[in-house]
Coordinates of C-alpha atoms in Angstrom, one line a residue:
M1038 CA -37.0 20.0 13.7
A1039 CA -37.6 16.9 11.4
A1040 CA -38.9 14.6 14.1
P1041 CA -41.4 17.1 15.8
M1042 CA -42.8 18.2 12.4
S1043 CA -43.3 14.5 11.5
A1044 CA -45.1 13.9 14.8
R1045 CA -47.5 16.9 14.4
C1046 CA -48.3 15.8 10.8
A1047 CA -49.0 12.3 11.9
M1048 CA -51.2 13.4 14.8
K1049 CA -53.2 15.7 12.4
L1050 CA -53.7 12.8 9.9
N1051 CA -54.9 10.4 12.6
K1052 CA -55.8 11.7 16.0
K1053 CA -56.3 8.2 17.3
L1054 CA -52.8 7.2 16.5
S1055 CA -51.2 5.7 19.6
W1056 CA -47.8 6.8 20.9
S1057 CA -46.3 3.3 20.3
H1058 CA -47.2 3.6 16.6
L1059 CA -46.0 7.1 16.5
K1060 CA -42.6 6.1 18.0
L1061 CA -42.3 3.3 15.5
I1062 CA -42.8 5.7 12.6
L1063 CA -40.2 8.1 14.0
N1064 CA -37.7 5.3 14.5
Y1065 CA -38.2 4.3 10.9
Q1066 CA -37.6 7.8 9.8
R1067 CA -34.6 8.3 12.2
F1068 CA -32.7 5.1 11.2
Q1069 CA -33.8 5.1 7.6
I1070 CA -34.6 1.4 7.8
Q1071 CA -34.6 0.3 4.2
W1072 CA -32.9 -3.1 4.8
Y1073 CA -36.2 -4.8 5.8
S1074 CA -38.0 -3.7 2.7
T1075 CA -38.3 -5.7 -0.5
K1076 CA -38.3 -2.9 -3.0
H1077 CA -34.7 -3.9 -4.2
V1078 CA -35.2 -7.3 -5.5
Y1079 CA -33.1 -7.9 -8.6
H1080 CA -34.0 -10.5 -11.3
G1081 CA -32.2 -11.5 -14.3
K1082 CA -28.6 -12.5 -15.2
E1083 CA -25.7 -11.5 -13.0
S1084 CA -24.1 -9.8 -16.1
D1085 CA -27.0 -7.3 -16.1
Y1086 CA -25.7 -5.9 -12.9
F1087 CA -21.9 -6.4 -13.1
G1088 CA -19.9 -4.7 -15.8
T1089 CA -19.9 -7.1 -18.7
A1090 CA -23.4 -6.1 -20.0
Q1091 CA -23.3 -2.5 -18.9
K1092 CA -21.6 0.6 -20.2
F1093 CA -19.4 2.7 -17.9
P1094 CA -17.6 6.0 -18.6
E1095 CA -14.9 5.7 -21.2
F1096 CA -11.7 4.0 -20.0
H1097 CA -8.6 6.1 -20.1
P1098 CA -5.5 3.9 -19.5
E1099 CA -3.3 6.9 -18.6
D1100 CA -5.6 7.9 -15.7
R1101 CA -4.0 7.0 -12.4
R1102 CA -7.2 5.9 -10.7
I1103 CA -9.1 2.8 -9.8
C1104 CA -11.1 1.4 -12.6
F1105 CA -14.9 0.8 -12.4
T1106 CA -14.9 -2.9 -13.4
P1107 CA -12.5 -5.9 -13.1
E1108 CA -12.3 -6.0 -16.9
E1109 CA -11.0 -2.5 -17.0
Q1110 CA -8.6 -3.2 -14.1
L1111 CA -7.3 -6.2 -16.0
M1112 CA -6.8 -4.1 -19.1
K1113 CA -4.8 -1.6 -17.1
I1114 CA -2.6 -4.2 -15.4
T1115 CA -1.8 -5.9 -18.7
L1116 CA -0.8 -2.6 -20.4
P1117 CA 2.9 -2.6 -21.4
P1118 CA 5.0 -0.5 -18.9
N1119 CA 5.7 3.0 -20.2
Q1120 CA 9.1 3.2 -18.5
P1121 CA 11.8 5.7 -19.2
D1122 CA 15.3 4.7 -20.3
N1123 CA 16.7 5.1 -16.7
S1124 CA 13.9 3.1 -15.1
K1125 CA 14.4 1.8 -11.5
I1126 CA 12.4 -0.7 -9.5
L1127 CA 12.1 -1.8 -5.9
R1128 CA 10.0 -4.6 -4.3
M1129 CA 9.2 -4.0 -0.6
A1130 CA 7.1 -5.9 2.0
I1131 CA 5.8 -4.3 5.2
I1132 CA 5.4 -6.7 8.2
G1133 CA 4.7 -6.2 11.9
D1134 CA 2.4 -7.1 14.7
P1135 CA -1.4 -6.6 14.4
N1136 CA -2.6 -3.0 14.6
V1137 CA 0.8 -1.2 14.4
G1138 CA -0.3 1.0 11.4
K1139 CA 1.1 -0.9 8.4
S1140 CA -1.9 -0.1 6.1
T1141 CA -2.0 3.6 7.2
L1142 CA 1.7 3.9 6.5
I1143 CA 1.4 2.4 3.0
N1144 CA -1.6 4.7 2.2
R1145 CA 0.6 7.7 3.2
L1146 CA 3.5 6.4 1.1
L1147 CA 1.2 6.0 -1.9
Q1148 CA -0.6 9.3 -1.2
H1149 CA -3.8 7.5 -2.0
K1150 CA -6.3 6.0 0.5
I1151 CA -6.7 2.4 -0.8
L1152 CA -6.2 0.0 2.0
P1153 CA -8.8 -0.4 4.8
V1154 CA -7.8 1.0 8.2
S1155 CA -9.5 0.7 11.5
K1156 CA -8.8 0.6 15.2
K1157 CA -9.6 -3.1 15.5
I1158 CA -6.9 -5.7 14.9
N1159 CA -6.7 -7.8 11.7
T1160 CA -8.5 -5.4 9.5
T1161 CA -6.1 -6.5 6.7
R1162 CA -7.0 -10.1 5.9
K1163 CA -4.7 -10.9 3.1
N1164 CA -1.6 -9.7 1.1
T1165 CA -2.3 -6.7 -1.1
L1166 CA -0.1 -5.4 -3.9
L1167 CA 0.2 -1.6 -4.3
V1168 CA 2.3 0.3 -6.8
L1169 CA 4.0 3.7 -6.4
T1170 CA 5.3 5.3 -9.6
K1171 CA 7.2 8.6 -9.7
D1172 CA 9.6 9.9 -12.3
E1173 CA 11.9 6.9 -13.1
Y1174 CA 11.0 5.0 -10.0
Q1175 CA 8.5 2.2 -9.5
I1176 CA 8.1 0.8 -6.0
M1177 CA 5.8 -2.2 -5.4
F1178 CA 4.5 -2.5 -1.8
V1179 CA 3.0 -5.7 -0.3
D1180 CA 0.7 -4.9 2.6
T1181 CA 0.3 -7.9 5.0
P1182 CA -1.9 -9.0 7.8
G1183 CA -0.5 -8.6 11.3
V1184 CA 2.1 -11.3 12.2
L1185 CA 0.4 -14.0 14.3
N1186 CA 2.0 -16.8 16.2
P1187 CA 1.1 -20.2 14.6
K1188 CA -1.0 -21.5 17.5
T1189 CA -3.5 -18.7 16.9
K1190 CA -4.8 -20.6 13.9
A1191 CA -6.1 -23.4 16.1
R1192 CA -6.9 -21.3 19.2
H1193 CA -8.9 -18.5 17.5
H1194 CA -9.9 -20.3 14.3
V1195 CA -8.4 -17.7 12.0
P1196 CA -7.9 -18.3 8.3
S1197 CA -4.5 -19.8 7.4
S1198 CA -3.9 -16.8 5.1
L1199 CA -3.6 -14.5 8.2
V1200 CA -0.7 -16.7 9.5
L1201 CA 1.0 -17.5 6.2
D1202 CA 0.8 -14.3 4.2
P1203 CA 3.5 -12.2 6.1
D1204 CA 6.1 -14.9 5.4
K1205 CA 5.0 -15.2 1.8
A1206 CA 5.2 -11.5 1.3
A1207 CA 8.9 -11.5 2.5
D1208 CA 9.8 -13.9 -0.3
N1209 CA 11.4 -12.3 -3.5
V1210 CA 11.5 -8.7 -2.2
D1211 CA 14.4 -6.3 -2.3
L1212 CA 13.6 -4.6 1.0
L1213 CA 11.8 -5.7 4.1
G1214 CA 10.2 -3.1 6.5
V1215 CA 9.3 -4.0 10.1
V1216 CA 6.8 -1.7 11.7
V1217 CA 6.7 -1.3 15.5
D1218 CA 4.0 0.6 17.5
V1219 CA 6.0 2.8 20.0
K1220 CA 2.7 3.8 21.6
D1221 CA 2.3 0.3 23.0
K1222 CA 4.4 0.3 26.1
F1223 CA 4.2 -3.4 26.5
R1224 CA 5.5 -4.4 23.1
R1225 CA 7.6 -1.5 21.8
N1226 CA 10.8 -2.8 23.3
T1227 CA 10.8 -6.2 21.8
L1228 CA 10.0 -8.0 18.6
S1229 CA 7.7 -11.0 18.8
K1230 CA 9.2 -14.4 18.4
T1231 CA 7.3 -15.0 15.1
V1232 CA 8.6 -11.8 13.6
M1233 CA 12.2 -12.8 14.7
R1234 CA 11.8 -16.1 13.0
I1235 CA 10.5 -14.6 9.8
L1236 CA 13.5 -12.2 9.8
H1237 CA 15.8 -15.1 10.3
L1238 CA 14.3 -17.0 7.4
H1239 CA 14.9 -14.0 5.2
R1240 CA 18.1 -12.8 6.8
N1241 CA 19.8 -12.1 3.4
T1242 CA 17.1 -9.5 2.6
P1243 CA 18.0 -5.9 3.6
T1244 CA 15.7 -4.9 6.5
I1245 CA 14.7 -1.5 8.0
L1246 CA 13.0 -0.7 11.3
I1247 CA 10.0 1.7 11.2
L1248 CA 8.9 3.1 14.5
N1249 CA 5.3 4.3 14.0
K1250 CA 3.0 6.5 16.2
V1251 CA 5.9 8.6 17.6
D1252 CA 3.5 11.5 17.9
S1253 CA 1.9 9.8 20.9
V1254 CA 5.2 9.5 22.8
V1255 CA 5.6 12.6 25.0
N1256 CA 9.3 12.1 26.0
K1257 CA 11.0 11.5 22.7
K1258 CA 14.3 10.8 24.5
G1259 CA 12.7 7.6 25.9
L1260 CA 12.7 6.2 22.4
L1261 CA 16.4 5.6 22.8
N1262 CA 15.8 2.5 24.9
T1263 CA 13.3 1.2 22.3
V1264 CA 15.9 1.7 19.5
I1265 CA 18.7 0.0 21.5
S1266 CA 16.5 -2.9 22.5
L1267 CA 15.0 -3.6 19.0
T1268 CA 18.4 -3.4 17.4
N1269 CA 20.5 -5.2 20.1
K1270 CA 22.6 -2.1 20.2
E1271 CA 23.7 -2.6 16.6
L1272 CA 22.7 -0.9 13.3
D1273 CA 24.1 -2.2 10.0
E1274 CA 26.6 -4.2 12.0
K1275 CA 27.9 -1.1 13.9
K1276 CA 27.4 -0.1 17.5
I1277 CA 24.7 2.5 18.1
P1278 CA 26.1 5.6 19.8
L1279 CA 24.4 6.1 23.1
W1280 CA 22.6 9.3 24.1
M1281 CA 25.2 11.4 25.9
D1282 CA 22.8 13.6 27.9
K1283 CA 23.1 13.2 31.7
R1284 CA 19.5 14.4 32.1
T1285 CA 18.2 11.4 30.2
H1286 CA 19.7 8.7 32.3
K1287 CA 21.5 10.7 35.0
L1288 CA 24.6 8.8 34.1
R1289 CA 27.8 10.5 32.9
R1290 CA 30.3 7.8 32.0
R1291 CA 29.8 5.7 29.0
E1292 CA 30.3 2.5 31.0
Q1293 CA 27.5 3.4 33.3
Q1294 CA 25.2 4.0 30.3
E1295 CA 26.2 0.6 28.8
D1296 CA 25.3 -1.1 32.1
F1297 CA 22.1 0.9 32.3
V1298 CA 20.9 -0.2 28.9
D1299 CA 21.8 -3.9 29.6
S1300 CA 19.8 -3.7 32.8
V1301 CA 16.8 -2.3 31.0
I1302 CA 16.9 -5.2 28.5
E1303 CA 17.4 -7.8 31.3
K1304 CA 14.6 -6.4 33.4
Y1305 CA 12.3 -6.5 30.4
K1306 CA 13.1 -10.1 29.8
A1307 CA 12.7 -11.0 33.4
S1308 CA 9.3 -9.2 33.6
K1309 CA 8.1 -11.0 30.5
G1310 CA 9.2 -14.4 31.8
S1311 CA 7.8 -14.0 35.3
S1312 CA 4.4 -12.9 34.1
G1313 CA 3.4 -16.5 33.2
Q1314 CA 1.6 -15.3 30.1
S1315 CA 2.1 -12.8 27.3
S1316 CA 0.4 -9.4 27.4
S1317 CA -1.6 -10.3 24.3
P1318 CA -3.3 -13.6 23.3
L1319 CA -1.7 -13.2 19.9
E1320 CA 1.9 -13.2 21.1
D1321 CA 4.2 -16.2 21.6
T1322 CA 4.4 -17.9 24.9
G1323 CA 5.3 -21.3 26.3
V1324 CA 8.0 -23.9 25.6
E1325 CA 9.4 -24.8 22.2
G1326 CA 8.7 -28.0 20.5
S1327 CA 5.2 -29.1 21.5
N1328 CA 2.6 -29.7 18.8
E1329 CA 0.0 -27.7 20.7
E1330 CA 2.4 -24.7 21.0
W1331 CA 3.0 -24.7 17.3
G1332 CA -0.7 -25.3 16.4
E1333 CA 0.1 -28.7 15.0
D1334 CA -2.6 -30.7 16.9
Q1335 CA -4.8 -30.7 13.8
D1336 CA -5.0 -33.4 11.2
V1337 CA -3.8 -32.6 7.7
S1338 CA -7.0 -32.5 5.7
S1339 CA -6.3 -30.1 2.8
D1340 CA -3.5 -28.4 0.8
E1341 CA -3.9 -25.4 3.0
D1342 CA -3.2 -27.4 6.1
L1343 CA -0.2 -29.0 4.4
E1344 CA 1.1 -25.6 3.5
F1345 CA 0.7 -24.5 7.1
R1346 CA 2.7 -27.6 8.3
K1347 CA 5.5 -26.7 5.9
Y1348 CA 5.5 -23.2 7.3
I1349 CA 5.8 -24.5 10.8
E1350 CA 8.8 -26.7 9.8
R1351 CA 10.5 -23.7 8.3
L1352 CA 10.0 -21.6 11.5
K1353 CA 11.5 -24.4 13.6
T1354 CA 14.8 -24.1 11.7
C1355 CA 15.3 -20.8 13.4
P1356 CA 17.9 -21.2 16.2
E1357 CA 16.5 -20.5 19.7
T1358 CA 19.5 -18.2 20.4
A1359 CA 18.2 -15.7 17.8
V1360 CA 14.6 -15.8 19.2
Q1361 CA 15.6 -15.1 22.7
K1362 CA 17.0 -11.7 21.8
T1363 CA 14.8 -8.6 22.1
G1364 CA 15.6 -7.3 18.6
W1365 CA 17.2 -7.8 15.2
S1366 CA 20.9 -6.9 14.7
N1367 CA 20.8 -6.5 10.9
F1368 CA 18.6 -3.5 10.4
K1369 CA 20.1 -1.1 7.8
E1370 CA 18.2 2.0 8.9
I1371 CA 15.8 3.3 11.4
F1372 CA 12.9 5.6 10.7
M1373 CA 10.6 7.3 13.2
V1374 CA 7.3 8.3 11.6
S1375 CA 3.7 9.1 12.4
A1376 CA 1.7 7.7 9.6
L1377 CA -1.6 9.2 11.0
K1378 CA -0.2 12.7 10.8
D1379 CA 2.1 12.1 7.8
D1380 CA 5.2 13.0 9.8
G1381 CA 8.5 11.5 8.6
V1382 CA 6.9 9.6 5.8
D1383 CA 8.6 11.7 3.1
D1384 CA 12.1 10.7 4.4
L1385 CA 11.1 7.1 4.3
R1386 CA 9.8 7.4 0.8
D1387 CA 13.0 9.1 -0.3
Y1388 CA 15.0 6.3 1.2
M1389 CA 13.0 3.7 -0.8
F1390 CA 13.7 5.6 -4.0
S1391 CA 17.4 5.6 -3.1
C1392 CA 17.3 1.8 -2.7
A1393 CA 15.7 1.2 -6.1
K1394 CA 17.9 -0.5 -8.6
P1395 CA 18.0 -0.2 -12.4
G1396 CA 15.5 -2.6 -13.9
D1397 CA 12.4 -2.8 -16.1
W1398 CA 9.0 -1.8 -14.6
L1399 CA 6.4 -4.5 -14.1
Y1400 CA 3.4 -2.2 -14.4
H1401 CA 2.1 0.8 -16.3
S1402 CA 2.5 4.1 -14.5
S1403 CA -1.3 4.4 -14.1
V1404 CA -1.6 1.2 -12.0
L1405 CA -2.2 1.7 -8.3
T1406 CA -3.1 -1.9 -7.3
D1407 CA -4.0 -5.2 -8.8
E1408 CA -7.0 -5.6 -6.5
S1409 CA -10.5 -5.8 -8.0
P1410 CA -12.6 -2.7 -7.6
Y1411 CA -15.4 -4.8 -6.2
K1412 CA -13.1 -6.0 -3.4
L1413 CA -11.8 -2.4 -2.8
A1414 CA -15.4 -1.2 -2.3
E1415 CA -16.3 -4.1 0.0
N1416 CA -13.1 -3.4 2.0
I1417 CA -14.3 0.2 2.5
V1418 CA -17.6 -0.9 3.9
W1419 CA -15.8 -3.5 6.0
E1420 CA -13.5 -0.8 7.4
K1421 CA -16.5 1.4 8.5
M1422 CA -18.2 -1.6 10.0
M1423 CA -15.1 -2.3 12.1
D1424 CA -15.1 1.3 13.3
F1425 CA -18.8 1.7 14.2
V1426 CA -20.2 -1.8 15.0
K1427 CA -19.2 -2.6 18.6
F1428 CA -20.2 -6.2 18.3
P1429 CA -17.5 -8.5 16.7
V1430 CA -17.8 -8.2 12.9
Y1431 CA -15.0 -10.5 11.7
E1432 CA -17.6 -12.9 10.3
L1433 CA -19.6 -10.2 8.6
H1434 CA -18.4 -9.6 5.0
P1435 CA -20.3 -7.2 2.7
Q1436 CA -21.1 -8.7 -0.7
I1437 CA -21.9 -6.7 -3.8
K1438 CA -25.3 -7.4 -5.3
L1439 CA -25.6 -4.4 -7.7
W1440 CA -22.8 -2.5 -9.5
R1441 CA -23.9 -0.2 -12.3
W1442 CA -23.5 3.2 -13.8
D1443 CA -26.5 5.6 -13.7
W1444 CA -26.0 7.7 -16.9
E1445 CA -28.9 10.1 -16.0
A1446 CA -27.3 11.0 -12.6
D1447 CA -23.7 10.4 -13.8
R1448 CA -23.2 8.3 -10.7
L1449 CA -22.0 4.8 -9.6
D1450 CA -24.8 2.8 -7.9
V1451 CA -23.7 0.1 -5.5
V1452 CA -25.8 -2.2 -3.4
M1453 CA -24.3 -4.7 -0.9
N1454 CA -25.7 -7.4 1.3
I1455 CA -24.5 -8.0 4.8
E1456 CA -25.6 -11.3 6.1
C1457 CA -25.8 -11.8 9.9
A1458 CA -26.1 -15.0 11.9
N1459 CA -29.1 -14.0 14.1
K1460 CA -31.7 -11.3 14.6
F1461 CA -29.8 -9.7 17.4
L1462 CA -26.8 -9.1 15.2
V1463 CA -29.1 -7.8 12.4
A1464 CA -30.4 -5.2 14.8
T1465 CA -27.0 -4.3 16.0
V1466 CA -25.6 -3.7 12.6
A1467 CA -28.8 -2.0 11.3
R1468 CA -28.6 0.7 14.0
E1469 CA -25.2 1.8 12.6
I1470 CA -26.1 1.6 8.9
P1471 CA -26.7 5.4 8.4
V1472 CA -23.3 6.5 9.7
I1473 CA -21.6 3.5 7.9
V1474 CA -23.2 4.6 4.6
E1475 CA -22.3 8.2 5.1
K1476 CA -18.6 7.5 5.8
A1477 CA -18.3 4.8 3.2
V1478 CA -19.8 7.0 0.4
E1479 CA -17.2 9.6 1.2
E1480 CA -14.4 7.1 0.9
L1481 CA -15.8 5.6 -2.3
R1482 CA -16.0 9.0 -3.9
N1483 CA -12.4 9.7 -3.2
L1484 CA -11.4 6.2 -4.4
F1485 CA -13.3 6.2 -7.8
K1486 CA -13.3 10.0 -8.4
C1487 CA -17.0 10.1 -9.1
L1488 CA -20.4 10.4 -7.4
V1489 CA -21.5 7.2 -5.6
R1490 CA -24.8 6.0 -4.3
L1491 CA -24.5 3.2 -1.7
E1492 CA -27.2 1.1 -0.2
L1493 CA -26.6 -1.6 2.4
L1494 CA -29.1 -4.4 3.0
V1495 CA -28.7 -6.2 6.4
L1496 CA -30.1 -9.7 6.2
K1497 CA -30.4 -12.8 8.4
K1498 CA -28.6 -15.8 7.0
K1499 CA -31.0 -18.5 5.8

């Protein structure tokens, strides 16, 4: 009823008002277009709007929540660990192809929504540390971007961190988890070559296989082929017992089942090789050794490029015989979970607790992450933009311009700018601002445990 009432009021105020003007008024009311206005122009020092010169609610170190300012977050991170006498610790990295559900899984393991999650690939842009503390256990997770093949850096102009971070995360950890999306029929029966190379570089680190999105697989018995292919028919250096149900493969004798599994793997290899190109532009294809294949056709112009070259040289040390296999033979355990529906996650969490070893905690029990609260808030808006803006948004990054506590309303006020390259993109993003704000405010309230007022200003780059 809001729009018709506004129309009648407008017509009474001015009977000569044209329909074009009336539609313009209604559109402004409908989309709440505040981003073109100039009422929010802030002057003064940056400290007037960011934490250091402002007062926030009293900081309680024992509260297991995200702090309001980076200064409070730093205080919490530097608190001495309040560990018990029988303290245990585990460092774990989660890797996998893009969009397999790594961030969703870690959010479920933590039982806190901290990491951004969306349906688009590469929502996670860098490694993020998260801490789970329960009883005498402290588990430190490292969430990583999706594993990309090195040539992606040159072909798609992605930041080096997207390519390098998964390998960095696998260093100095006690357990390595590989997540596979079993919903993807084209990639669920094989590990990408880059994942295989990373596993080979860290072959002395215990590794587990996590099959995610099993709720979307109707015939659960069909997961047998996936397990056998991804493990090369071995688990913890032991042969996997095959499914002895004749209705599954219509084969009775064990030899027939062995031949059937081998044929499935060989047919998969043949179909991948004969296609001429991979099913995804982010997967490995082509012949070993060429500079173009490895993304080395660029000049070394910075420390970042030099680090990328060193990473390539390390990958090349992996023998080709290991890469040609469909899976990894050194998995210690296999878990089938549905991170979206929180199914099977408890068993995975219990297994991580069992792998923890006696040792001193590195963080206070109230710490959830070492990420800045500003960055966490920007990630939430980024996540909602990925969900609701159909146009590519990888170059659109929200930037906080106001961060203060409203003592009268007992509320956190946040203003962010979203700079777009052209007017078309400004209009595209602006149309979705109301729903982005609505969804982001809900997430921010759950993250900071307080009322939040969010305003997004969509601007054209100067």
